[in-house]
Short mmCIF file of N, CA, C and O in Angstrom, two decimals:
data_model
loop_
_atom_site.label_atom_id
_atom_site.label_comp_id
_atom_site.label_asym_id
_atom_site.label_seq_id
_atom_site.Cartn_x
_atom_site.Cartn_y
_atom_site.Cartn_z
N MET A 1 -57.96 -57.01 30.40
CA MET A 1 -58.66 -56.32 31.47
C MET A 1 -57.82 -56.40 32.73
O MET A 1 -57.19 -57.39 33.03
N ALA A 2 -57.83 -55.36 33.50
CA ALA A 2 -57.02 -55.30 34.71
C ALA A 2 -57.59 -56.23 35.77
O ALA A 2 -58.79 -56.46 35.85
N GLU A 3 -56.70 -56.74 36.57
CA GLU A 3 -57.10 -57.61 37.67
C GLU A 3 -57.73 -56.78 38.79
O GLU A 3 -57.27 -55.68 39.08
N PRO A 4 -58.77 -57.33 39.44
CA PRO A 4 -59.37 -56.59 40.54
C PRO A 4 -58.43 -56.56 41.75
O PRO A 4 -57.61 -57.45 41.93
N VAL A 5 -58.60 -55.55 42.55
CA VAL A 5 -57.86 -55.45 43.80
C VAL A 5 -58.58 -56.30 44.82
O VAL A 5 -59.76 -56.14 45.06
N THR A 6 -57.88 -57.23 45.42
CA THR A 6 -58.49 -58.11 46.42
C THR A 6 -57.61 -58.16 47.65
O THR A 6 -57.16 -59.21 48.07
N SER A 7 -57.36 -57.01 48.20
CA SER A 7 -56.45 -56.93 49.34
C SER A 7 -57.08 -57.47 50.61
O SER A 7 -56.38 -57.84 51.54
N GLY A 8 -58.42 -57.48 50.66
CA GLY A 8 -59.10 -57.96 51.86
C GLY A 8 -58.97 -57.00 53.04
O GLY A 8 -59.25 -57.35 54.15
N ARG A 9 -58.54 -55.79 52.81
CA ARG A 9 -58.39 -54.83 53.89
C ARG A 9 -59.24 -53.61 53.59
O ARG A 9 -59.50 -53.27 52.46
N ALA A 10 -59.64 -52.97 54.66
CA ALA A 10 -60.40 -51.72 54.52
C ALA A 10 -59.42 -50.56 54.38
O ALA A 10 -58.29 -50.62 54.84
N ALA A 11 -59.89 -49.53 53.74
CA ALA A 11 -59.09 -48.31 53.63
C ALA A 11 -58.90 -47.72 55.02
O ALA A 11 -59.73 -47.90 55.90
N PRO A 12 -57.78 -47.02 55.24
CA PRO A 12 -57.56 -46.41 56.55
C PRO A 12 -58.64 -45.36 56.84
O PRO A 12 -59.23 -44.79 55.93
N THR A 13 -58.89 -45.16 58.12
CA THR A 13 -59.92 -44.19 58.52
C THR A 13 -59.31 -43.17 59.47
O THR A 13 -58.22 -43.33 59.97
N GLY A 14 -60.08 -42.11 59.68
CA GLY A 14 -59.72 -41.11 60.68
C GLY A 14 -58.39 -40.43 60.43
O GLY A 14 -58.04 -40.10 59.30
N ARG A 15 -57.67 -40.24 61.52
CA ARG A 15 -56.40 -39.51 61.48
C ARG A 15 -55.38 -40.20 60.58
O ARG A 15 -54.65 -39.54 59.84
N ARG A 16 -55.30 -41.52 60.63
CA ARG A 16 -54.34 -42.26 59.80
C ARG A 16 -54.61 -42.00 58.32
O ARG A 16 -53.68 -41.80 57.54
N SER A 17 -55.86 -41.98 57.96
CA SER A 17 -56.24 -41.71 56.57
C SER A 17 -55.77 -40.32 56.14
O SER A 17 -55.20 -40.16 55.06
N LEU A 18 -55.98 -39.34 56.98
CA LEU A 18 -55.58 -37.97 56.66
C LEU A 18 -54.06 -37.85 56.58
O LEU A 18 -53.53 -37.22 55.67
N VAL A 19 -53.36 -38.47 57.51
CA VAL A 19 -51.89 -38.41 57.51
C VAL A 19 -51.33 -39.05 56.24
O VAL A 19 -50.45 -38.47 55.58
N LEU A 20 -51.84 -40.21 55.86
CA LEU A 20 -51.37 -40.87 54.63
C LEU A 20 -51.68 -40.02 53.40
O LEU A 20 -50.86 -39.90 52.49
N TYR A 21 -52.87 -39.43 53.38
CA TYR A 21 -53.25 -38.58 52.27
C TYR A 21 -52.31 -37.39 52.14
O TYR A 21 -51.87 -37.03 51.05
N VAL A 22 -51.99 -36.76 53.26
CA VAL A 22 -51.10 -35.60 53.26
C VAL A 22 -49.69 -36.01 52.82
O VAL A 22 -49.04 -35.30 52.05
N LEU A 23 -49.20 -37.15 53.27
CA LEU A 23 -47.86 -37.61 52.87
C LEU A 23 -47.79 -37.88 51.37
O LEU A 23 -46.85 -37.46 50.70
N VAL A 24 -48.78 -38.59 50.85
CA VAL A 24 -48.81 -38.87 49.41
C VAL A 24 -48.95 -37.56 48.63
O VAL A 24 -48.25 -37.34 47.63
N GLY A 25 -49.82 -36.69 49.10
CA GLY A 25 -50.00 -35.40 48.44
C GLY A 25 -48.75 -34.55 48.47
O GLY A 25 -48.41 -33.88 47.50
N GLY A 26 -48.05 -34.57 49.59
CA GLY A 26 -46.81 -33.81 49.70
C GLY A 26 -45.76 -34.28 48.71
O GLY A 26 -45.10 -33.48 48.04
N LEU A 27 -45.61 -35.58 48.59
CA LEU A 27 -44.67 -36.14 47.62
C LEU A 27 -45.09 -35.77 46.19
O LEU A 27 -44.26 -35.37 45.37
N SER A 28 -46.36 -35.86 45.93
CA SER A 28 -46.87 -35.51 44.60
C SER A 28 -46.62 -34.04 44.30
O SER A 28 -46.25 -33.67 43.17
N TYR A 29 -46.80 -33.18 45.30
CA TYR A 29 -46.55 -31.75 45.11
C TYR A 29 -45.08 -31.48 44.81
O TYR A 29 -44.76 -30.66 43.95
N VAL A 30 -44.18 -32.15 45.50
CA VAL A 30 -42.75 -31.97 45.26
C VAL A 30 -42.41 -32.34 43.81
O VAL A 30 -41.66 -31.62 43.13
N VAL A 31 -42.97 -33.43 43.31
CA VAL A 31 -42.75 -33.82 41.92
C VAL A 31 -43.33 -32.76 40.99
O VAL A 31 -42.67 -32.31 40.04
N ASP A 32 -44.55 -32.34 41.24
CA ASP A 32 -45.27 -31.38 40.41
C ASP A 32 -44.56 -30.03 40.37
O ASP A 32 -44.17 -29.53 39.30
N ALA A 33 -44.37 -29.43 41.52
CA ALA A 33 -43.74 -28.09 41.58
C ALA A 33 -42.28 -28.14 41.16
O ALA A 33 -41.78 -27.22 40.50
N GLY A 34 -41.59 -29.22 41.51
CA GLY A 34 -40.19 -29.35 41.12
C GLY A 34 -40.03 -29.38 39.62
O GLY A 34 -39.12 -28.73 39.06
N LEU A 35 -40.89 -30.10 38.93
CA LEU A 35 -40.82 -30.14 37.46
C LEU A 35 -41.23 -28.80 36.85
O LEU A 35 -40.65 -28.38 35.84
N LEU A 36 -42.21 -28.13 37.45
CA LEU A 36 -42.59 -26.80 36.98
C LEU A 36 -41.40 -25.84 37.04
O LEU A 36 -41.09 -25.15 36.07
N VAL A 37 -40.72 -25.83 38.17
CA VAL A 37 -39.56 -24.95 38.34
C VAL A 37 -38.43 -25.35 37.39
O VAL A 37 -37.80 -24.49 36.76
N LEU A 38 -38.18 -26.64 37.24
CA LEU A 38 -37.11 -27.12 36.36
C LEU A 38 -37.39 -26.75 34.90
O LEU A 38 -36.52 -26.22 34.20
N VAL A 39 -38.61 -27.02 34.44
CA VAL A 39 -38.94 -26.77 33.03
C VAL A 39 -38.94 -25.27 32.73
O VAL A 39 -38.42 -24.84 31.69
N THR A 40 -39.51 -24.45 33.62
CA THR A 40 -39.61 -23.02 33.34
C THR A 40 -38.34 -22.25 33.71
O THR A 40 -38.15 -21.14 33.25
N GLY A 41 -37.49 -22.85 34.53
CA GLY A 41 -36.24 -22.19 34.94
C GLY A 41 -35.08 -22.63 34.06
O GLY A 41 -34.90 -22.11 32.96
N PRO A 42 -34.29 -23.58 34.53
CA PRO A 42 -33.08 -23.99 33.81
C PRO A 42 -33.32 -24.47 32.38
O PRO A 42 -32.50 -24.24 31.50
N LEU A 43 -34.46 -25.12 32.13
CA LEU A 43 -34.73 -25.62 30.78
C LEU A 43 -35.34 -24.56 29.87
O LEU A 43 -35.43 -24.75 28.65
N GLY A 44 -35.79 -23.44 30.44
CA GLY A 44 -36.29 -22.31 29.65
C GLY A 44 -37.61 -22.54 28.94
O GLY A 44 -37.94 -21.83 27.99
N GLY A 45 -38.39 -23.50 29.39
CA GLY A 45 -39.67 -23.79 28.74
C GLY A 45 -40.76 -22.81 29.15
O GLY A 45 -40.63 -22.11 30.15
N PRO A 46 -41.85 -22.79 28.39
CA PRO A 46 -42.97 -21.91 28.73
C PRO A 46 -43.73 -22.43 29.97
O PRO A 46 -43.65 -23.62 30.30
N VAL A 47 -44.44 -21.53 30.63
CA VAL A 47 -45.17 -21.88 31.85
C VAL A 47 -46.19 -22.99 31.60
O VAL A 47 -46.32 -23.92 32.40
N TRP A 48 -46.91 -22.92 30.47
CA TRP A 48 -47.93 -23.95 30.22
C TRP A 48 -47.28 -25.33 30.12
O TRP A 48 -47.86 -26.32 30.58
N LEU A 49 -46.08 -25.42 29.55
CA LEU A 49 -45.41 -26.71 29.43
C LEU A 49 -44.94 -27.21 30.79
O LEU A 49 -45.12 -28.38 31.14
N GLY A 50 -44.35 -26.32 31.58
CA GLY A 50 -43.91 -26.71 32.92
C GLY A 50 -45.07 -27.15 33.79
O GLY A 50 -44.97 -28.13 34.53
N THR A 51 -46.18 -26.42 33.69
CA THR A 51 -47.38 -26.78 34.45
C THR A 51 -47.89 -28.15 34.02
O THR A 51 -48.24 -28.99 34.84
N THR A 52 -47.91 -28.38 32.72
CA THR A 52 -48.42 -29.64 32.19
C THR A 52 -47.53 -30.82 32.54
O THR A 52 -48.02 -31.86 33.00
N VAL A 53 -46.23 -30.68 32.35
CA VAL A 53 -45.29 -31.77 32.66
C VAL A 53 -45.35 -32.11 34.15
O VAL A 53 -45.43 -33.28 34.53
N GLY A 54 -45.31 -31.09 34.99
CA GLY A 54 -45.37 -31.33 36.43
C GLY A 54 -46.68 -31.98 36.85
O GLY A 54 -46.69 -32.95 37.61
N PHE A 55 -47.78 -31.45 36.33
CA PHE A 55 -49.10 -31.97 36.71
C PHE A 55 -49.24 -33.43 36.35
O PHE A 55 -49.56 -34.27 37.18
N TRP A 56 -49.00 -33.77 35.08
CA TRP A 56 -49.26 -35.15 34.63
C TRP A 56 -48.24 -36.15 35.15
O TRP A 56 -48.58 -37.32 35.36
N THR A 57 -47.02 -35.73 35.42
CA THR A 57 -46.06 -36.64 36.04
C THR A 57 -46.46 -36.94 37.48
O THR A 57 -46.43 -38.09 37.92
N SER A 58 -46.88 -35.91 38.18
CA SER A 58 -47.31 -36.14 39.56
C SER A 58 -48.60 -36.96 39.64
O SER A 58 -48.86 -37.62 40.64
N VAL A 59 -49.38 -36.94 38.59
CA VAL A 59 -50.60 -37.74 38.52
C VAL A 59 -50.28 -39.22 38.68
O VAL A 59 -50.95 -39.95 39.41
N VAL A 60 -49.26 -39.67 37.98
CA VAL A 60 -48.89 -41.08 38.05
C VAL A 60 -48.47 -41.45 39.47
O VAL A 60 -48.93 -42.45 40.03
N VAL A 61 -47.63 -40.63 40.06
CA VAL A 61 -47.18 -40.86 41.43
C VAL A 61 -48.38 -40.88 42.37
O VAL A 61 -48.56 -41.79 43.18
N ASN A 62 -49.24 -39.87 42.25
CA ASN A 62 -50.38 -39.72 43.14
C ASN A 62 -51.38 -40.88 42.99
O ASN A 62 -51.85 -41.43 43.99
N PHE A 63 -51.71 -41.24 41.77
CA PHE A 63 -52.68 -42.32 41.56
C PHE A 63 -52.18 -43.63 42.15
O PHE A 63 -52.91 -44.31 42.88
N LEU A 64 -50.97 -44.01 41.83
CA LEU A 64 -50.45 -45.30 42.29
C LEU A 64 -50.37 -45.36 43.82
O LEU A 64 -50.77 -46.36 44.43
N LEU A 65 -49.90 -44.31 44.44
CA LEU A 65 -49.79 -44.31 45.90
C LEU A 65 -51.16 -44.23 46.57
O LEU A 65 -51.42 -44.95 47.53
N ASN A 66 -52.05 -43.35 46.08
CA ASN A 66 -53.37 -43.25 46.70
C ASN A 66 -54.20 -44.51 46.48
O ASN A 66 -54.97 -44.91 47.35
N ARG A 67 -54.05 -45.14 45.34
CA ARG A 67 -54.78 -46.38 45.09
C ARG A 67 -54.32 -47.45 46.08
O ARG A 67 -55.13 -48.20 46.62
N ALA A 68 -53.02 -47.50 46.34
CA ALA A 68 -52.51 -48.47 47.30
C ALA A 68 -53.04 -48.20 48.70
O ALA A 68 -53.31 -49.13 49.46
N VAL A 69 -53.23 -46.93 49.04
CA VAL A 69 -53.68 -46.56 50.38
C VAL A 69 -55.20 -46.65 50.53
O VAL A 69 -55.70 -47.21 51.50
N PHE A 70 -55.95 -46.13 49.57
CA PHE A 70 -57.39 -45.95 49.75
C PHE A 70 -58.28 -46.98 49.05
O PHE A 70 -59.48 -46.99 49.25
N SER A 71 -57.71 -47.83 48.22
CA SER A 71 -58.52 -48.79 47.48
C SER A 71 -59.26 -49.72 48.43
O SER A 71 -58.71 -50.21 49.41
N GLN A 72 -60.53 -49.96 48.11
CA GLN A 72 -61.37 -50.83 48.93
C GLN A 72 -61.99 -51.90 48.05
O GLN A 72 -62.31 -51.67 46.90
N GLY A 73 -62.20 -53.06 48.62
CA GLY A 73 -62.97 -54.10 47.96
C GLY A 73 -62.33 -54.66 46.72
O GLY A 73 -61.12 -54.77 46.61
N ASP A 74 -63.18 -54.98 45.74
CA ASP A 74 -62.75 -55.68 44.54
C ASP A 74 -62.82 -54.82 43.28
O ASP A 74 -62.92 -55.35 42.18
N ALA A 75 -62.79 -53.53 43.42
CA ALA A 75 -62.85 -52.67 42.24
C ALA A 75 -61.59 -52.85 41.39
O ALA A 75 -60.50 -53.01 41.91
N SER A 76 -61.76 -52.83 40.09
CA SER A 76 -60.61 -53.01 39.19
C SER A 76 -59.85 -51.70 39.05
O SER A 76 -60.37 -50.62 39.31
N SER A 77 -58.61 -51.83 38.62
CA SER A 77 -57.82 -50.63 38.39
C SER A 77 -58.41 -49.80 37.26
O SER A 77 -58.23 -48.59 37.22
N VAL A 78 -59.14 -50.44 36.35
CA VAL A 78 -59.78 -49.70 35.26
C VAL A 78 -60.87 -48.79 35.80
O VAL A 78 -60.93 -47.60 35.46
N SER A 79 -61.72 -49.29 36.68
CA SER A 79 -62.79 -48.44 37.22
C SER A 79 -62.21 -47.32 38.07
O SER A 79 -62.68 -46.18 38.03
N HIS A 80 -61.17 -47.62 38.84
CA HIS A 80 -60.50 -46.56 39.60
C HIS A 80 -59.90 -45.54 38.64
O HIS A 80 -60.01 -44.34 38.86
N GLY A 81 -59.26 -46.02 37.61
CA GLY A 81 -58.60 -45.14 36.65
C GLY A 81 -59.56 -44.21 35.93
O GLY A 81 -59.24 -43.04 35.71
N VAL A 82 -60.72 -44.71 35.57
CA VAL A 82 -61.71 -43.88 34.87
C VAL A 82 -62.20 -42.76 35.78
O VAL A 82 -62.24 -41.59 35.39
N ARG A 83 -62.57 -43.11 37.00
CA ARG A 83 -63.06 -42.09 37.94
C ARG A 83 -61.94 -41.09 38.27
O ARG A 83 -62.19 -39.88 38.34
N TYR A 84 -60.75 -41.60 38.47
CA TYR A 84 -59.60 -40.73 38.74
C TYR A 84 -59.37 -39.79 37.55
O TYR A 84 -59.09 -38.61 37.72
N GLY A 85 -59.50 -40.32 36.36
CA GLY A 85 -59.31 -39.52 35.14
C GLY A 85 -60.31 -38.37 35.03
O GLY A 85 -59.94 -37.26 34.62
N VAL A 86 -61.55 -38.63 35.37
CA VAL A 86 -62.56 -37.57 35.34
C VAL A 86 -62.18 -36.46 36.33
O VAL A 86 -62.19 -35.27 35.99
N LEU A 87 -61.82 -36.86 37.55
CA LEU A 87 -61.42 -35.87 38.55
C LEU A 87 -60.17 -35.11 38.10
O LEU A 87 -60.08 -33.90 38.26
N LEU A 88 -59.24 -35.80 37.50
CA LEU A 88 -58.02 -35.16 37.02
C LEU A 88 -58.29 -34.14 35.93
O LEU A 88 -57.65 -33.09 35.89
N GLY A 89 -59.22 -34.46 35.05
CA GLY A 89 -59.56 -33.50 34.01
C GLY A 89 -60.03 -32.18 34.60
O GLY A 89 -59.60 -31.10 34.17
N VAL A 90 -60.89 -32.26 35.60
CA VAL A 90 -61.37 -31.06 36.28
C VAL A 90 -60.20 -30.36 36.99
O VAL A 90 -60.01 -29.15 36.85
N ASN A 91 -59.40 -31.13 37.72
CA ASN A 91 -58.26 -30.55 38.45
C ASN A 91 -57.27 -29.87 37.49
O ASN A 91 -56.73 -28.81 37.80
N TYR A 92 -57.03 -30.49 36.36
CA TYR A 92 -56.08 -29.94 35.39
C TYR A 92 -56.56 -28.59 34.85
O TYR A 92 -55.80 -27.63 34.80
N LEU A 93 -57.84 -28.51 34.48
CA LEU A 93 -58.38 -27.26 33.97
C LEU A 93 -58.36 -26.16 35.03
O LEU A 93 -58.01 -25.01 34.74
N VAL A 94 -58.70 -26.51 36.26
CA VAL A 94 -58.65 -25.54 37.36
C VAL A 94 -57.21 -25.07 37.56
O VAL A 94 -56.94 -23.88 37.74
N THR A 95 -56.26 -26.01 37.52
CA THR A 95 -54.84 -25.68 37.71
C THR A 95 -54.34 -24.73 36.61
O THR A 95 -53.70 -23.72 36.90
N LEU A 96 -54.64 -25.06 35.36
CA LEU A 96 -54.21 -24.19 34.27
C LEU A 96 -54.79 -22.78 34.40
O LEU A 96 -54.09 -21.79 34.19
N LEU A 97 -56.05 -22.70 34.76
CA LEU A 97 -56.69 -21.40 34.93
C LEU A 97 -56.03 -20.58 36.04
O LEU A 97 -55.69 -19.41 35.85
N ILE A 98 -55.82 -21.21 37.19
CA ILE A 98 -55.23 -20.49 38.32
C ILE A 98 -53.80 -20.07 38.01
O ILE A 98 -53.40 -18.94 38.31
N VAL A 99 -53.00 -20.95 37.38
CA VAL A 99 -51.62 -20.60 37.04
C VAL A 99 -51.60 -19.48 36.00
O VAL A 99 -50.81 -18.53 36.09
N HIS A 100 -52.49 -19.55 35.03
CA HIS A 100 -52.56 -18.50 34.00
C HIS A 100 -52.89 -17.14 34.63
O HIS A 100 -52.23 -16.13 34.36
N VAL A 101 -53.92 -17.12 35.46
CA VAL A 101 -54.33 -15.86 36.09
C VAL A 101 -53.22 -15.34 37.01
O VAL A 101 -52.86 -14.16 36.96
N GLY A 102 -52.65 -16.22 37.81
CA GLY A 102 -51.60 -15.80 38.74
C GLY A 102 -50.37 -15.24 38.04
O GLY A 102 -49.83 -14.21 38.45
N THR A 103 -49.95 -15.90 36.96
CA THR A 103 -48.77 -15.39 36.25
C THR A 103 -49.09 -14.11 35.49
O THR A 103 -48.22 -13.26 35.32
N SER A 104 -50.35 -13.94 35.06
CA SER A 104 -50.72 -12.68 34.40
C SER A 104 -50.71 -11.52 35.39
O SER A 104 -50.60 -10.37 34.99
N TRP A 105 -50.79 -11.82 36.67
CA TRP A 105 -50.69 -10.80 37.72
C TRP A 105 -49.24 -10.57 38.13
O TRP A 105 -48.97 -9.82 39.06
N GLY A 106 -48.31 -11.29 37.48
CA GLY A 106 -46.90 -11.10 37.77
C GLY A 106 -46.32 -12.02 38.83
O GLY A 106 -45.17 -11.85 39.23
N LEU A 107 -47.11 -12.99 39.29
CA LEU A 107 -46.60 -13.91 40.30
C LEU A 107 -45.72 -14.98 39.66
O LEU A 107 -45.96 -15.38 38.52
N PRO A 108 -44.70 -15.46 40.38
CA PRO A 108 -43.93 -16.60 39.87
C PRO A 108 -44.86 -17.81 39.72
O PRO A 108 -45.76 -17.99 40.55
N PRO A 109 -44.71 -18.64 38.70
CA PRO A 109 -45.64 -19.74 38.46
C PRO A 109 -45.87 -20.66 39.65
O PRO A 109 -46.97 -21.19 39.83
N VAL A 110 -44.87 -20.86 40.49
CA VAL A 110 -45.04 -21.80 41.60
C VAL A 110 -46.03 -21.28 42.65
O VAL A 110 -46.64 -22.07 43.37
N VAL A 111 -46.25 -19.97 42.72
CA VAL A 111 -47.19 -19.41 43.70
C VAL A 111 -48.63 -19.78 43.35
O VAL A 111 -49.34 -20.38 44.16
N PRO A 112 -49.12 -19.45 42.15
CA PRO A 112 -50.49 -19.87 41.82
C PRO A 112 -50.62 -21.39 41.73
O PRO A 112 -51.69 -21.94 42.00
N LYS A 113 -49.55 -22.08 41.37
CA LYS A 113 -49.57 -23.54 41.35
C LYS A 113 -49.87 -24.08 42.74
O LYS A 113 -50.66 -24.99 42.92
N THR A 114 -49.24 -23.48 43.75
CA THR A 114 -49.46 -23.89 45.13
C THR A 114 -50.90 -23.62 45.55
O THR A 114 -51.52 -24.44 46.24
N VAL A 115 -51.45 -22.50 45.12
CA VAL A 115 -52.86 -22.19 45.41
C VAL A 115 -53.77 -23.24 44.77
O VAL A 115 -54.71 -23.74 45.41
N ALA A 116 -53.48 -23.60 43.54
CA ALA A 116 -54.29 -24.62 42.85
C ALA A 116 -54.22 -25.96 43.56
O ALA A 116 -55.24 -26.64 43.72
N VAL A 117 -53.04 -26.35 43.99
CA VAL A 117 -52.89 -27.62 44.71
C VAL A 117 -53.67 -27.59 46.02
O VAL A 117 -54.35 -28.56 46.36
N ALA A 118 -53.59 -26.49 46.75
CA ALA A 118 -54.33 -26.39 48.01
C ALA A 118 -55.84 -26.52 47.78
O ALA A 118 -56.53 -27.23 48.52
N LEU A 119 -56.34 -25.87 46.76
CA LEU A 119 -57.76 -25.92 46.46
C LEU A 119 -58.21 -27.33 46.06
O LEU A 119 -59.16 -27.87 46.62
N THR A 120 -57.51 -27.93 45.11
CA THR A 120 -57.92 -29.25 44.64
C THR A 120 -57.71 -30.33 45.70
O THR A 120 -58.44 -31.32 45.73
N THR A 121 -56.74 -30.13 46.57
CA THR A 121 -56.50 -31.09 47.65
C THR A 121 -57.72 -31.24 48.55
O THR A 121 -58.04 -32.35 48.97
N CYS A 122 -58.39 -30.14 48.80
CA CYS A 122 -59.57 -30.19 49.68
C CYS A 122 -60.65 -31.11 49.13
O CYS A 122 -61.16 -31.98 49.83
N TRP A 123 -61.02 -30.94 47.87
CA TRP A 123 -62.09 -31.78 47.35
C TRP A 123 -61.59 -33.17 46.99
O TRP A 123 -62.35 -34.13 47.03
N ASN A 124 -60.32 -33.33 46.66
CA ASN A 124 -59.80 -34.66 46.33
C ASN A 124 -59.87 -35.61 47.52
O ASN A 124 -60.20 -36.79 47.35
N PHE A 125 -59.56 -35.13 48.72
CA PHE A 125 -59.59 -36.01 49.88
C PHE A 125 -60.96 -36.66 50.03
O PHE A 125 -61.06 -37.88 50.23
N VAL A 126 -61.98 -35.88 49.92
CA VAL A 126 -63.35 -36.40 50.06
C VAL A 126 -63.69 -37.31 48.88
O VAL A 126 -64.18 -38.43 49.07
N LEU A 127 -63.41 -36.87 47.67
CA LEU A 127 -63.79 -37.65 46.49
C LEU A 127 -63.01 -38.96 46.36
O LEU A 127 -63.56 -39.94 45.85
N TYR A 128 -61.77 -39.02 46.80
CA TYR A 128 -61.03 -40.29 46.78
C TYR A 128 -61.75 -41.32 47.64
O TYR A 128 -61.88 -42.48 47.25
N ARG A 129 -62.21 -40.91 48.79
CA ARG A 129 -62.82 -41.85 49.73
C ARG A 129 -64.24 -42.26 49.33
O ARG A 129 -64.60 -43.41 49.51
N VAL A 130 -65.01 -41.32 48.81
CA VAL A 130 -66.42 -41.64 48.56
C VAL A 130 -66.72 -42.04 47.11
O VAL A 130 -67.78 -42.58 46.83
N TRP A 131 -65.78 -41.78 46.19
CA TRP A 131 -66.09 -42.07 44.80
C TRP A 131 -64.95 -42.73 44.03
O TRP A 131 -65.13 -43.82 43.48
N VAL A 132 -63.79 -42.14 44.00
CA VAL A 132 -62.71 -42.60 43.11
C VAL A 132 -62.26 -44.01 43.45
O VAL A 132 -62.19 -44.88 42.57
N PHE A 133 -61.93 -44.28 44.71
CA PHE A 133 -61.35 -45.57 45.08
C PHE A 133 -62.34 -46.48 45.79
O PHE A 133 -61.97 -47.38 46.52
N ARG A 134 -63.60 -46.30 45.56
CA ARG A 134 -64.65 -47.17 46.13
C ARG A 134 -64.80 -48.40 45.32
O ARG A 134 -64.73 -48.47 44.17
#
């Protein structure tokens, strides 16, 4: 069983919280979109594979960094991981749908991917604070 987090510190609030969230999200996006472009461009892979590789690789980066920033109290990494996993499942399906629709309209994959990230970012900020990392 995973050890509980016992940092003894509260999660950041206000502007600092938003700034840290945006920085972590920005780094995660660079990993995500960069892998999408790499897999579908030079490596010649299909869009669904590039979307999947980018998404799930950035998940690891995003979870570890956001947990370090937003974790509160004595919750275990397992409980954080389960809640994060549920949210990720929803985000992943939304992302695949948006990328599929966007590319069927002739857009480069990174354009609908960016739309999906912008959409999920809005609800993730709230859900990280009130549910995932509580």
